[in-house]
XYZ file of C-alpha atoms in Angstrom:
663
model
C 198.583 -25.009 110.145
C 195.571 -22.728 109.782
C 195.979 -18.946 109.924
C 194.441 -17.158 112.874
C 192.835 -14.672 110.456
C 190.299 -17.426 109.571
C 188.553 -16.733 112.899
C 189.090 -12.945 112.857
C 185.333 -12.366 112.637
C 184.860 -14.265 115.889
C 187.656 -12.699 117.925
C 188.014 -9.318 116.221
C 190.545 -8.137 113.650
C 192.491 -6.048 116.162
C 192.748 -8.954 118.604
C 193.938 -11.233 115.794
C 196.602 -8.701 114.806
C 197.731 -8.406 118.422
C 198.090 -12.171 118.691
C 200.074 -12.330 115.444
C 202.434 -9.695 116.787
C 202.921 -11.812 119.927
C 203.734 -14.985 117.962
C 200.254 -16.567 117.808
C 199.859 -16.831 114.040
C 197.846 -20.074 113.812
C 194.621 -21.424 115.263
C 196.458 -24.495 116.573
C 198.813 -22.348 118.618
C 195.932 -20.309 120.044
C 194.094 -23.490 121.059
C 197.206 -24.746 122.872
C 197.590 -21.560 124.929
C 196.272 -21.201 128.473
C 194.255 -18.293 129.828
C 197.170 -17.150 132.012
C 199.479 -16.960 129.008
C 196.941 -15.184 126.806
C 196.016 -12.416 129.261
C 199.637 -11.234 129.212
C 198.857 -9.629 125.849
C 197.724 -6.011 126.250
C 193.997 -5.452 125.693
C 192.868 -9.064 126.365
C 191.076 -9.848 129.617
C 190.282 -13.130 131.338
C 186.793 -13.547 129.846
C 187.977 -12.676 126.331
C 190.924 -15.070 126.645
C 188.602 -17.948 127.602
C 186.271 -17.125 124.718
C 189.103 -16.899 122.140
C 190.583 -20.263 123.181
C 187.139 -21.905 123.037
C 186.514 -20.479 119.543
C 189.859 -21.846 118.326
C 189.150 -25.314 119.750
C 185.675 -25.458 118.199
C 187.059 -24.346 114.844
C 189.749 -27.048 114.906
C 187.153 -29.669 115.857
C 184.960 -28.726 112.894
C 187.986 -28.847 110.567
C 188.902 -32.352 111.777
C 185.320 -33.561 111.303
C 185.256 -32.313 107.713
C 188.588 -33.980 107.014
C 187.298 -37.340 108.319
C 184.232 -37.141 106.090
C 186.416 -36.241 103.124
C 188.661 -39.247 103.774
C 185.639 -41.599 103.922
C 184.338 -40.319 100.608
C 187.748 -40.492 98.930
C 188.338 -44.105 100.055
C 184.969 -45.234 98.655
C 185.335 -43.336 95.345
C 186.545 -45.073 92.148
C 189.282 -43.305 90.213
C 187.335 -43.064 86.933
C 183.655 -43.070 86.130
C 182.498 -43.545 82.541
C 179.399 -41.978 81.046
C 177.630 -45.332 81.009
C 178.030 -45.724 84.777
C 175.654 -44.386 87.340
C 175.355 -40.601 87.529
C 177.018 -38.703 90.370
C 174.991 -36.974 93.065
C 175.555 -34.168 95.542
C 175.484 -35.142 99.230
C 174.548 -31.846 100.797
C 174.492 -32.907 104.422
C 178.078 -34.190 104.605
C 179.415 -31.129 106.377
C 180.314 -27.926 104.557
C 182.380 -29.890 101.937
C 180.024 -31.234 99.282
C 181.953 -33.790 97.250
C 180.757 -35.632 94.133
C 180.668 -39.360 94.675
C 179.610 -42.262 92.467
C 176.471 -44.312 93.053
C 178.559 -47.320 94.150
C 180.022 -45.370 97.050
C 176.491 -44.355 98.166
C 175.433 -48.014 98.103
C 178.429 -48.919 100.244
C 177.587 -46.197 102.714
C 173.915 -47.261 102.820
C 174.896 -50.870 103.572
C 177.432 -49.920 106.261
C 176.889 -50.403 109.989
C 176.640 -47.422 112.354
C 178.981 -48.961 114.937
C 181.633 -49.803 112.334
C 181.703 -46.290 110.887
C 181.763 -44.546 114.263
C 184.457 -46.917 115.610
C 186.772 -47.142 112.608
C 186.464 -43.646 111.156
C 186.189 -41.643 114.374
C 182.795 -40.104 113.496
C 180.133 -39.611 116.148
C 177.269 -42.116 116.237
C 174.597 -39.488 115.542
C 176.436 -38.243 112.428
C 177.076 -41.792 111.168
C 173.384 -42.684 111.477
C 172.410 -39.499 109.661
C 174.795 -40.196 106.755
C 173.440 -43.752 106.331
C 169.842 -42.444 106.321
C 170.730 -39.922 103.616
C 172.252 -42.632 101.430
C 169.192 -44.907 101.881
C 166.763 -42.124 100.978
C 168.743 -41.214 97.888
C 168.804 -44.835 96.672
C 165.065 -45.140 97.271
C 164.410 -41.992 95.238
C 166.331 -43.617 92.377
C 164.234 -46.803 92.704
C 160.995 -44.848 92.214
C 161.921 -44.318 88.544
C 163.171 -47.883 88.194
C 159.882 -49.463 89.446
C 158.038 -48.463 86.281
C 160.562 -50.027 83.880
C 159.615 -53.482 82.539
C 162.103 -56.277 81.742
C 161.933 -56.748 77.964
C 164.171 -58.285 75.272
C 166.853 -56.135 73.673
C 164.991 -55.827 70.338
C 161.821 -54.533 72.000
C 163.851 -52.144 74.157
C 165.267 -50.537 71.013
C 161.738 -49.919 69.688
C 160.520 -48.264 72.850
C 160.015 -44.536 72.530
C 160.134 -42.508 75.703
C 157.050 -40.267 76.088
C 157.632 -36.540 75.997
C 156.094 -36.099 79.474
C 158.599 -38.531 81.020
C 161.479 -37.034 79.060
C 160.669 -33.611 80.459
C 160.192 -34.859 84.010
C 162.676 -33.289 86.432
C 165.560 -35.407 87.678
C 165.982 -36.064 91.367
C 169.463 -34.658 91.920
C 169.128 -33.531 95.546
C 167.843 -35.154 98.718
C 166.106 -33.803 101.765
C 168.379 -32.116 104.301
C 166.036 -32.548 107.233
C 167.649 -34.519 110.082
C 164.386 -34.999 111.977
C 162.717 -37.401 109.500
C 161.920 -40.877 110.741
C 163.389 -43.860 108.891
C 160.915 -45.423 106.409
C 160.763 -48.892 104.892
C 160.805 -48.805 101.102
C 159.652 -51.661 98.710
C 162.323 -53.804 97.064
C 163.142 -53.554 93.341
C 160.871 -55.970 91.320
C 162.585 -58.922 89.614
C 159.896 -59.285 86.851
C 157.095 -57.344 85.190
C 154.661 -56.158 87.843
C 151.361 -54.698 86.749
C 149.438 -53.557 89.785
C 146.529 -51.204 89.143
C 146.868 -49.686 92.608
C 150.594 -49.094 92.145
C 150.013 -47.598 88.696
C 147.447 -45.216 90.160
C 149.802 -44.339 92.993
C 152.659 -43.725 90.609
C 150.408 -41.687 88.339
C 149.378 -39.501 91.267
C 153.008 -38.910 92.178
C 153.835 -38.133 88.554
C 150.932 -35.684 88.300
C 151.934 -33.947 91.478
C 155.519 -33.692 90.236
C 154.409 -32.340 86.885
C 152.343 -29.630 88.569
C 155.049 -28.431 90.944
C 158.763 -29.195 91.244
C 158.463 -29.163 95.055
C 157.820 -32.067 97.404
C 154.801 -31.551 99.562
C 156.027 -33.934 102.260
C 159.494 -32.541 102.903
C 159.272 -28.996 101.482
C 162.306 -29.530 99.175
C 162.717 -27.960 95.748
C 163.771 -30.846 93.448
C 165.554 -28.596 90.946
C 167.577 -26.549 93.451
C 167.668 -28.919 96.409
C 166.914 -26.021 98.792
C 164.348 -26.046 101.542
C 161.144 -24.177 100.776
C 160.459 -21.141 102.980
C 156.875 -21.070 104.112
C 155.090 -18.048 105.500
C 154.720 -19.658 108.927
C 158.387 -20.636 109.229
C 160.709 -18.155 110.953
C 163.538 -16.438 109.094
C 166.772 -18.387 108.792
C 168.856 -15.250 109.556
C 168.588 -14.586 113.275
C 169.208 -10.958 114.275
C 169.812 -9.468 117.717
C 166.897 -7.025 117.432
C 163.471 -7.958 116.006
C 162.688 -6.705 112.521
C 160.242 -4.035 113.731
C 162.768 -2.707 116.242
C 165.479 -2.606 113.574
C 163.216 -0.584 111.295
C 162.489 1.856 114.130
C 166.212 2.211 114.902
C 166.973 3.005 111.251
C 164.150 5.558 111.123
C 165.351 7.339 114.286
C 168.953 7.236 113.047
C 167.864 8.885 109.803
C 165.983 11.609 111.697
C 168.994 12.319 113.924
C 171.198 12.556 110.818
C 168.821 15.170 109.403
C 168.928 17.059 112.711
C 172.736 17.021 112.708
C 172.860 18.249 109.113
C 170.419 21.061 109.911
C 172.607 22.111 112.857
C 175.839 22.344 110.832
C 174.124 24.138 107.931
C 172.175 26.572 110.203
C 168.834 25.390 108.905
C 165.605 25.568 110.878
C 164.416 22.578 112.892
C 161.647 21.976 115.400
C 162.192 21.525 119.137
C 160.222 18.246 119.078
C 162.888 16.611 116.888
C 165.094 16.297 119.975
C 162.724 13.608 121.266
C 164.092 11.314 118.548
C 167.390 11.237 120.433
C 165.796 10.011 123.670
C 163.782 7.326 121.831
C 166.936 6.196 120.026
C 168.907 5.927 123.284
C 166.136 4.031 125.088
C 166.222 1.284 122.440
C 170.012 0.919 122.185
C 170.726 1.316 125.910
C 170.812 -2.366 126.892
C 173.479 -4.623 128.355
C 175.109 -6.380 125.374
C 177.642 -8.233 127.570
C 179.732 -10.464 125.251
C 177.614 -10.055 122.104
C 179.465 -9.090 118.911
C 178.441 -5.460 118.566
C 180.163 -5.109 115.195
C 177.804 -7.786 113.877
C 174.807 -5.967 115.386
C 175.911 -2.718 113.733
C 176.063 -4.512 110.371
C 172.557 -5.890 110.919
C 171.199 -2.438 111.769
C 172.876 -0.904 108.685
C 173.561 2.469 110.355
C 176.565 4.784 110.148
C 179.748 3.120 111.395
C 182.007 6.199 111.426
C 182.120 9.494 113.288
C 184.059 12.617 112.291
C 185.890 14.138 115.258
C 185.909 17.937 114.705
C 188.750 18.473 117.215
C 191.028 15.657 116.036
C 189.861 16.258 112.428
C 189.702 12.574 111.512
C 187.226 9.734 111.038
C 186.676 7.360 113.969
C 185.180 3.894 113.485
C 182.263 3.001 115.765
C 182.591 -0.486 117.275
C 180.356 -0.089 120.318
C 176.637 0.722 120.422
C 177.097 2.480 123.766
C 179.620 4.755 122.047
C 176.989 5.391 119.365
C 174.661 6.526 122.173
C 177.375 8.880 123.439
C 177.772 10.344 119.941
C 174.043 11.000 119.602
C 173.885 12.598 123.065
C 176.768 14.882 122.078
C 174.767 15.991 119.017
C 171.781 16.681 121.278
C 173.972 18.836 123.553
C 175.176 20.819 120.526
C 171.566 21.444 119.495
C 170.586 22.674 122.982
C 173.607 24.999 123.043
C 172.565 26.438 119.672
C 169.011 26.989 120.941
C 170.299 28.708 124.089
C 172.324 31.211 122.048
C 169.346 31.793 119.781
C 166.991 32.509 122.717
C 169.579 34.812 124.302
C 169.790 36.890 121.116
C 165.984 37.130 121.068
C 165.931 38.318 124.703
C 164.199 35.170 126.033
C 166.578 34.600 128.945
C 164.374 32.076 130.765
C 164.211 29.833 127.694
C 167.943 30.313 127.185
C 168.651 29.160 130.769
C 166.476 26.049 130.360
C 168.170 25.135 127.066
C 171.648 25.546 128.587
C 170.701 23.354 131.580
C 169.530 20.677 129.130
C 172.833 21.073 127.288
C 174.734 20.373 130.525
C 172.563 17.292 131.147
C 173.260 15.885 127.695
C 177.022 16.421 128.030
C 177.028 14.703 131.425
C 175.035 11.723 130.094
C 177.320 11.461 127.055
C 180.305 11.314 129.423
C 178.689 8.426 131.323
C 178.080 6.501 128.095
C 181.601 7.181 126.822
C 183.045 5.821 130.075
C 180.855 2.688 129.862
C 182.115 1.556 126.422
C 183.510 -1.992 126.461
C 184.500 -2.454 122.804
C 185.448 1.082 121.681
C 189.220 1.471 121.867
C 189.529 4.735 119.910
C 187.197 7.412 121.299
C 188.972 10.460 119.897
C 189.114 13.741 121.821
C 185.619 15.155 121.286
C 183.873 12.133 122.841
C 186.491 11.474 125.501
C 185.184 11.384 129.064
C 187.348 14.320 130.208
C 186.267 16.620 127.373
C 182.566 15.811 127.822
C 182.791 16.424 131.588
C 184.456 19.801 130.989
C 181.785 20.730 128.451
C 179.108 19.855 131.006
C 180.741 22.064 133.656
C 181.155 24.958 131.226
C 177.475 24.643 130.279
C 176.536 24.845 133.973
C 178.621 28.018 134.293
C 176.903 29.558 131.262
C 173.462 28.693 132.676
C 174.404 30.251 136.037
C 175.733 33.350 134.249
C 172.493 33.737 132.300
C 170.492 33.437 135.511
C 172.663 36.123 137.162
C 172.174 38.477 134.208
C 168.418 37.845 134.253
C 168.086 38.758 137.946
C 170.321 41.802 137.526
C 168.139 43.058 134.681
C 165.123 42.693 136.981
C 167.002 44.750 139.640
C 166.902 41.844 142.113
C 170.407 42.705 143.269
C 170.339 40.555 146.403
C 169.520 37.347 144.475
C 171.890 38.361 141.675
C 174.699 38.728 144.249
C 174.197 35.179 145.574
C 174.008 33.821 142.017
C 177.224 35.634 141.098
C 178.927 34.145 144.174
C 177.725 30.696 143.057
C 179.051 31.424 139.568
C 182.423 32.205 141.128
C 182.372 28.871 142.993
C 181.645 26.991 139.758
C 184.425 28.818 137.898
C 186.881 28.113 140.706
C 186.410 24.371 140.159
C 187.659 24.644 136.606
C 190.801 26.523 137.693
C 192.274 23.292 139.082
C 191.140 21.230 136.066
C 192.644 23.220 133.176
C 196.239 22.647 134.255
C 197.529 21.739 130.792
C 196.106 24.794 129.005
C 197.776 27.826 130.619
C 195.621 30.374 128.780
C 192.367 28.785 129.936
C 193.715 28.399 133.456
C 194.536 32.123 133.687
C 191.209 33.046 132.116
C 189.297 31.007 134.713
C 191.372 32.529 137.538
C 190.564 36.051 136.378
C 186.910 35.135 135.831
C 186.690 33.692 139.352
C 188.054 36.935 140.863
C 185.744 39.042 138.711
C 182.614 37.023 139.595
C 183.168 37.174 143.365
C 183.947 40.907 143.054
C 180.741 41.364 141.095
C 178.872 39.532 143.883
C 180.205 42.010 146.472
C 179.341 44.909 144.166
C 175.737 43.709 143.684
C 175.362 43.052 147.420
C 176.373 46.652 148.127
C 173.802 47.834 145.562
C 171.067 45.799 147.267
C 171.909 47.404 150.640
C 171.707 50.884 149.116
C 168.071 50.322 148.176
C 167.073 48.494 151.381
C 165.292 50.021 154.357
C 168.138 49.184 156.780
C 170.789 51.477 155.346
C 174.243 50.585 156.744
C 176.887 52.870 155.285
C 179.836 51.075 156.944
C 178.841 47.647 155.588
C 178.242 49.072 152.117
C 181.696 50.640 152.109
C 183.299 47.358 153.233
C 181.583 45.443 150.414
C 182.704 48.052 147.883
C 186.292 47.767 149.135
C 186.103 43.976 148.817
C 184.721 44.334 145.280
C 187.580 46.675 144.296
C 190.044 44.200 145.833
C 188.756 41.369 143.581
C 188.441 43.624 140.517
C 192.104 44.633 140.760
C 193.159 40.979 141.018
C 191.221 40.113 137.854
C 192.635 43.182 136.093
C 196.214 42.170 136.909
C 195.711 38.651 135.507
C 194.182 39.950 132.264
C 197.002 42.475 131.813
C 199.555 39.676 132.232
C 197.695 37.662 129.596
C 197.848 40.584 127.156
C 201.611 40.745 127.621
C 201.896 37.102 126.557
C 201.185 35.357 123.251
C 197.488 35.295 122.376
C 195.486 34.813 119.202
C 193.609 37.844 117.779
C 190.266 36.502 119.036
C 191.632 35.909 122.539
C 193.180 39.397 122.631
C 189.846 41.024 121.722
C 188.115 39.026 124.461
C 190.676 40.042 127.115
C 190.533 43.713 126.072
C 186.747 43.661 126.346
C 186.995 42.165 129.847
C 189.469 44.860 130.901
C 187.171 47.647 129.691
C 184.252 46.211 131.688
C 186.225 45.753 134.900
C 187.680 49.286 134.625
C 184.156 50.732 134.476
C 183.231 48.911 137.699
C 186.438 50.108 139.412
C 185.561 53.713 138.531
C 181.979 53.191 139.743
C 183.219 52.013 143.176
C 185.448 54.949 144.137
C 186.934 53.597 147.390
C 190.431 52.880 148.635
C 192.203 49.598 147.831
C 192.678 47.225 150.778
C 195.300 44.523 151.349
C 194.860 40.754 151.760
C 194.551 40.810 155.568
C 191.774 43.419 155.539
C 190.005 41.594 152.699
C 189.878 38.364 154.719
C 188.050 40.164 157.521
C 185.186 41.129 155.180
C 182.742 38.299 154.524
C 181.723 37.455 150.948
C 178.055 36.955 149.946
C 176.690 33.439 150.345
C 176.797 31.469 147.049
C 173.708 30.037 145.364
C 173.993 27.442 142.547
C 170.791 26.810 140.607
C 172.099 24.002 138.359
C 172.849 20.738 140.221
C 175.927 18.779 139.211
C 174.420 15.418 138.228
C 171.322 15.817 136.070
C 171.783 12.840 133.730
C 168.308 11.583 132.671
C 169.588 7.979 132.508
C 172.796 5.989 132.811
C 174.163 3.200 130.574
C 172.883 -0.263 131.460
C 176.364 -1.727 131.025
C 177.405 -0.080 134.300
C 176.222 -3.028 136.403
C 178.103 -5.411 134.137
C 181.293 -3.357 134.404
C 181.339 -2.966 138.193
C 181.100 -6.657 139.127
C 184.723 -7.099 140.166
C 186.191 -9.614 142.556
C 187.498 -8.194 145.804
C 190.820 -9.944 145.271
C 191.410 -7.841 142.153
C 191.519 -4.608 144.194
C 194.937 -3.988 145.717
C 194.077 -1.739 148.666
C 197.605 -1.858 150.134
C 199.098 -0.384 146.968
C 196.397 2.283 146.944
C 197.129 3.266 150.561
C 200.868 3.442 149.891
C 200.233 5.689 146.911
C 197.855 7.882 148.928
C 200.380 8.326 151.752
C 203.131 9.139 149.268
C 201.047 11.803 147.539
C 199.996 13.320 150.870
C 203.684 13.834 151.729
C 204.456 15.536 148.416
C 201.363 17.521 147.431
C 199.760 20.403 149.302
C 196.071 20.116 150.013
C 194.852 23.360 148.453
C 191.265 22.883 149.579
C 192.374 22.405 153.191
C 194.525 25.554 153.061
C 191.590 27.568 151.717
C 189.288 26.185 154.408
C 191.770 27.019 157.181
C 192.243 30.545 155.839
C 188.487 31.119 155.893
C 188.281 29.771 159.452
C 191.167 32.022 160.502
C 189.427 35.067 159.010
C 186.180 34.169 160.794
C 187.924 33.799 164.174
C 189.728 37.101 163.569
C 186.382 38.837 163.031
C 185.028 37.227 166.216
C 187.985 38.466 168.314
C 187.544 41.950 166.846
C 183.858 41.983 167.840
C 184.785 40.802 171.363
C 187.148 43.769 171.745
C 184.413 46.177 170.597
C 181.970 44.676 173.120
C 184.543 44.991 175.907
C 185.347 48.614 175.039
C 181.625 49.481 175.077
C 181.207 47.707 178.459
C 178.679 45.279 176.931
C 180.497 42.231 178.397
C 182.120 41.639 181.789
C 185.854 41.080 182.134
C 185.606 37.398 183.140
C 183.517 36.383 180.107
C 185.751 38.457 177.850
C 188.946 36.819 179.174
C 187.492 33.319 178.819
C 186.239 33.837 175.264
C 189.375 35.721 174.188
C 191.620 32.906 175.417
C 189.441 30.267 173.732
C 189.516 31.930 170.303
C 193.209 32.814 170.587
C 194.057 29.131 171.104
C 191.984 28.247 168.031
C 193.792 30.910 166.041
C 197.205 29.534 167.036
C 196.090 25.994 166.135
C 194.968 27.097 162.675
C 198.231 28.982 162.051
C 200.243 25.902 163.047
C 198.144 23.697 160.748
C 198.656 26.120 157.867
C 202.407 26.083 158.453
C 202.472 22.262 158.390
C 200.449 22.112 155.176
C 202.708 24.617 153.422
C 205.928 22.866 154.567
C 205.462 19.042 154.239
C 208.767 18.355 156.068
C 207.250 19.584 159.320
C 204.486 16.954 159.225
C 206.192 14.783 161.803
C 205.687 17.466 164.426
C 202.112 18.099 163.359
C 200.693 17.052 166.709
C 203.012 19.297 168.733
C 201.564 22.794 169.090
C 203.325 25.786 170.549
C 201.868 27.188 173.765
C 199.549 30.092 172.976
C 201.017 33.515 173.497
C 198.064 35.574 174.736
C 198.591 39.256 175.096
C 196.477 40.555 177.930
C 194.246 43.483 177.064
C 192.874 44.029 180.539
C 193.207 47.623 181.611
């Protein structure tokens, strides 16, 4: 039995450990498994299961082939070989096992038949023919030295002195490993003394060429080492995923980004153009790797394979190049955030807004790349999709806040009011996201109330300086602003009563001091919820769109090619119906409340028109009845949304009770 860890590089160390925990400890057992049985293990899909089983089968096949070759060599090898017998040689092409065999075994292999070897020993015909050719070529190389030796009596042989040149001639210990050479016919060994001038000249030429260089010109083999000569025109033996020039560029850009990251943490100066290195780096690595071993590609690139998570405070191994792209984009977002704060301190608000918008874009793109990882199991918290999305939204809010402050400083109160209303809408989105962190949830709730109150306050300021001075509308907006300011103040006071860190307490106290100043500035009476709903808020304006990612990961197409049979729509519908019976649709309630307030304002205006005799009684009665029915419908819908048990009678509406106002 062979351990499954022998193929860990092919299937991944984590996958091998998972299989061992599930009882698959050997390659033989993995090869005997089916895809249906293997996908029951957590973390292994259908495609990976097929690939793992195929790797195991190929590995077992190669092991069996090597064992057959070893058995052939062992059967043809004599138990002992004396020093006077033929020297042993190294057969390099007999698989990965290179066994020493005697010359007699090579002769037997050279004289064997291809059909006999392939039939009796179970070796493929192509491999059998190749082994016989190797044996023949080795024997012929031995004959080249034997052709020069003359047959002489024993006494004369003892007097022969071997020349120094021949004694120093290199021995032919290795043979060519090329499998594409054609078979050649070699001359037979002479039975007597042969003195051929042409053959002597030929042999002398060969000897001269060998004495000049230990390499064969015909086959490109080094006689001393037995290795194939690498020529300048031949391609590199090591095949890499990226070309050499691209790999060098990737390493250069990675080094530059490392310097940028170090400069950011150490508060050193850096140029704005260095951020272009990030985009160039992403453009090269952002390709669809599909089933390629990305760990192997990372080793070839020789770049950093770990990432320190500042929130989790631990090292995270990088196994996916798409995750590496997400990490680099996160660094770019940090740099843009730093630049935005720097420009804000210098009073360059326009540059600060642009930098913060770029920060939001980088966070959003990093979230896309983090979600598209196929091999990264441990993402940590900093580079998790949820955290990156929240960072992107918070960056949008900061950019909107900077834009509001910029317009307010320019005394463009009307535009500043719409921007503040848009800021409130952006903050309101995060109220429903930060459900786990109670402090952040309360902070966003108070900030939402403050921003919409500030919008009403700025709108009232813009009307004060306008040509069409409307004192009643200004007073209504001031009352609405005070209404929102008091709500924010109550939330912040409740937060102070709870447990907060010293930094959070200072922040809340600062917010309370600011909102108290605005309450004193707007010296009007406080209104209740019903009166507040009758006063319309300023229209929101959001300057930063939601999706500004400059590019998306190319693995997205590969990830979204699912079969329709894999999607269980019935289960999804059952889950959706269940949740609709339990949860309250907060967005729908808010929408209905706004509609109810709008219809209430319309009915109030109708009464004013009727009292001023600006509308006849028939038109008034018709319109009043129409809007009263709508008001009753909305109230019934609100009641059904607040009490889920009454959903069965959702379609049954009470008859409208219209109170006649005709005098």
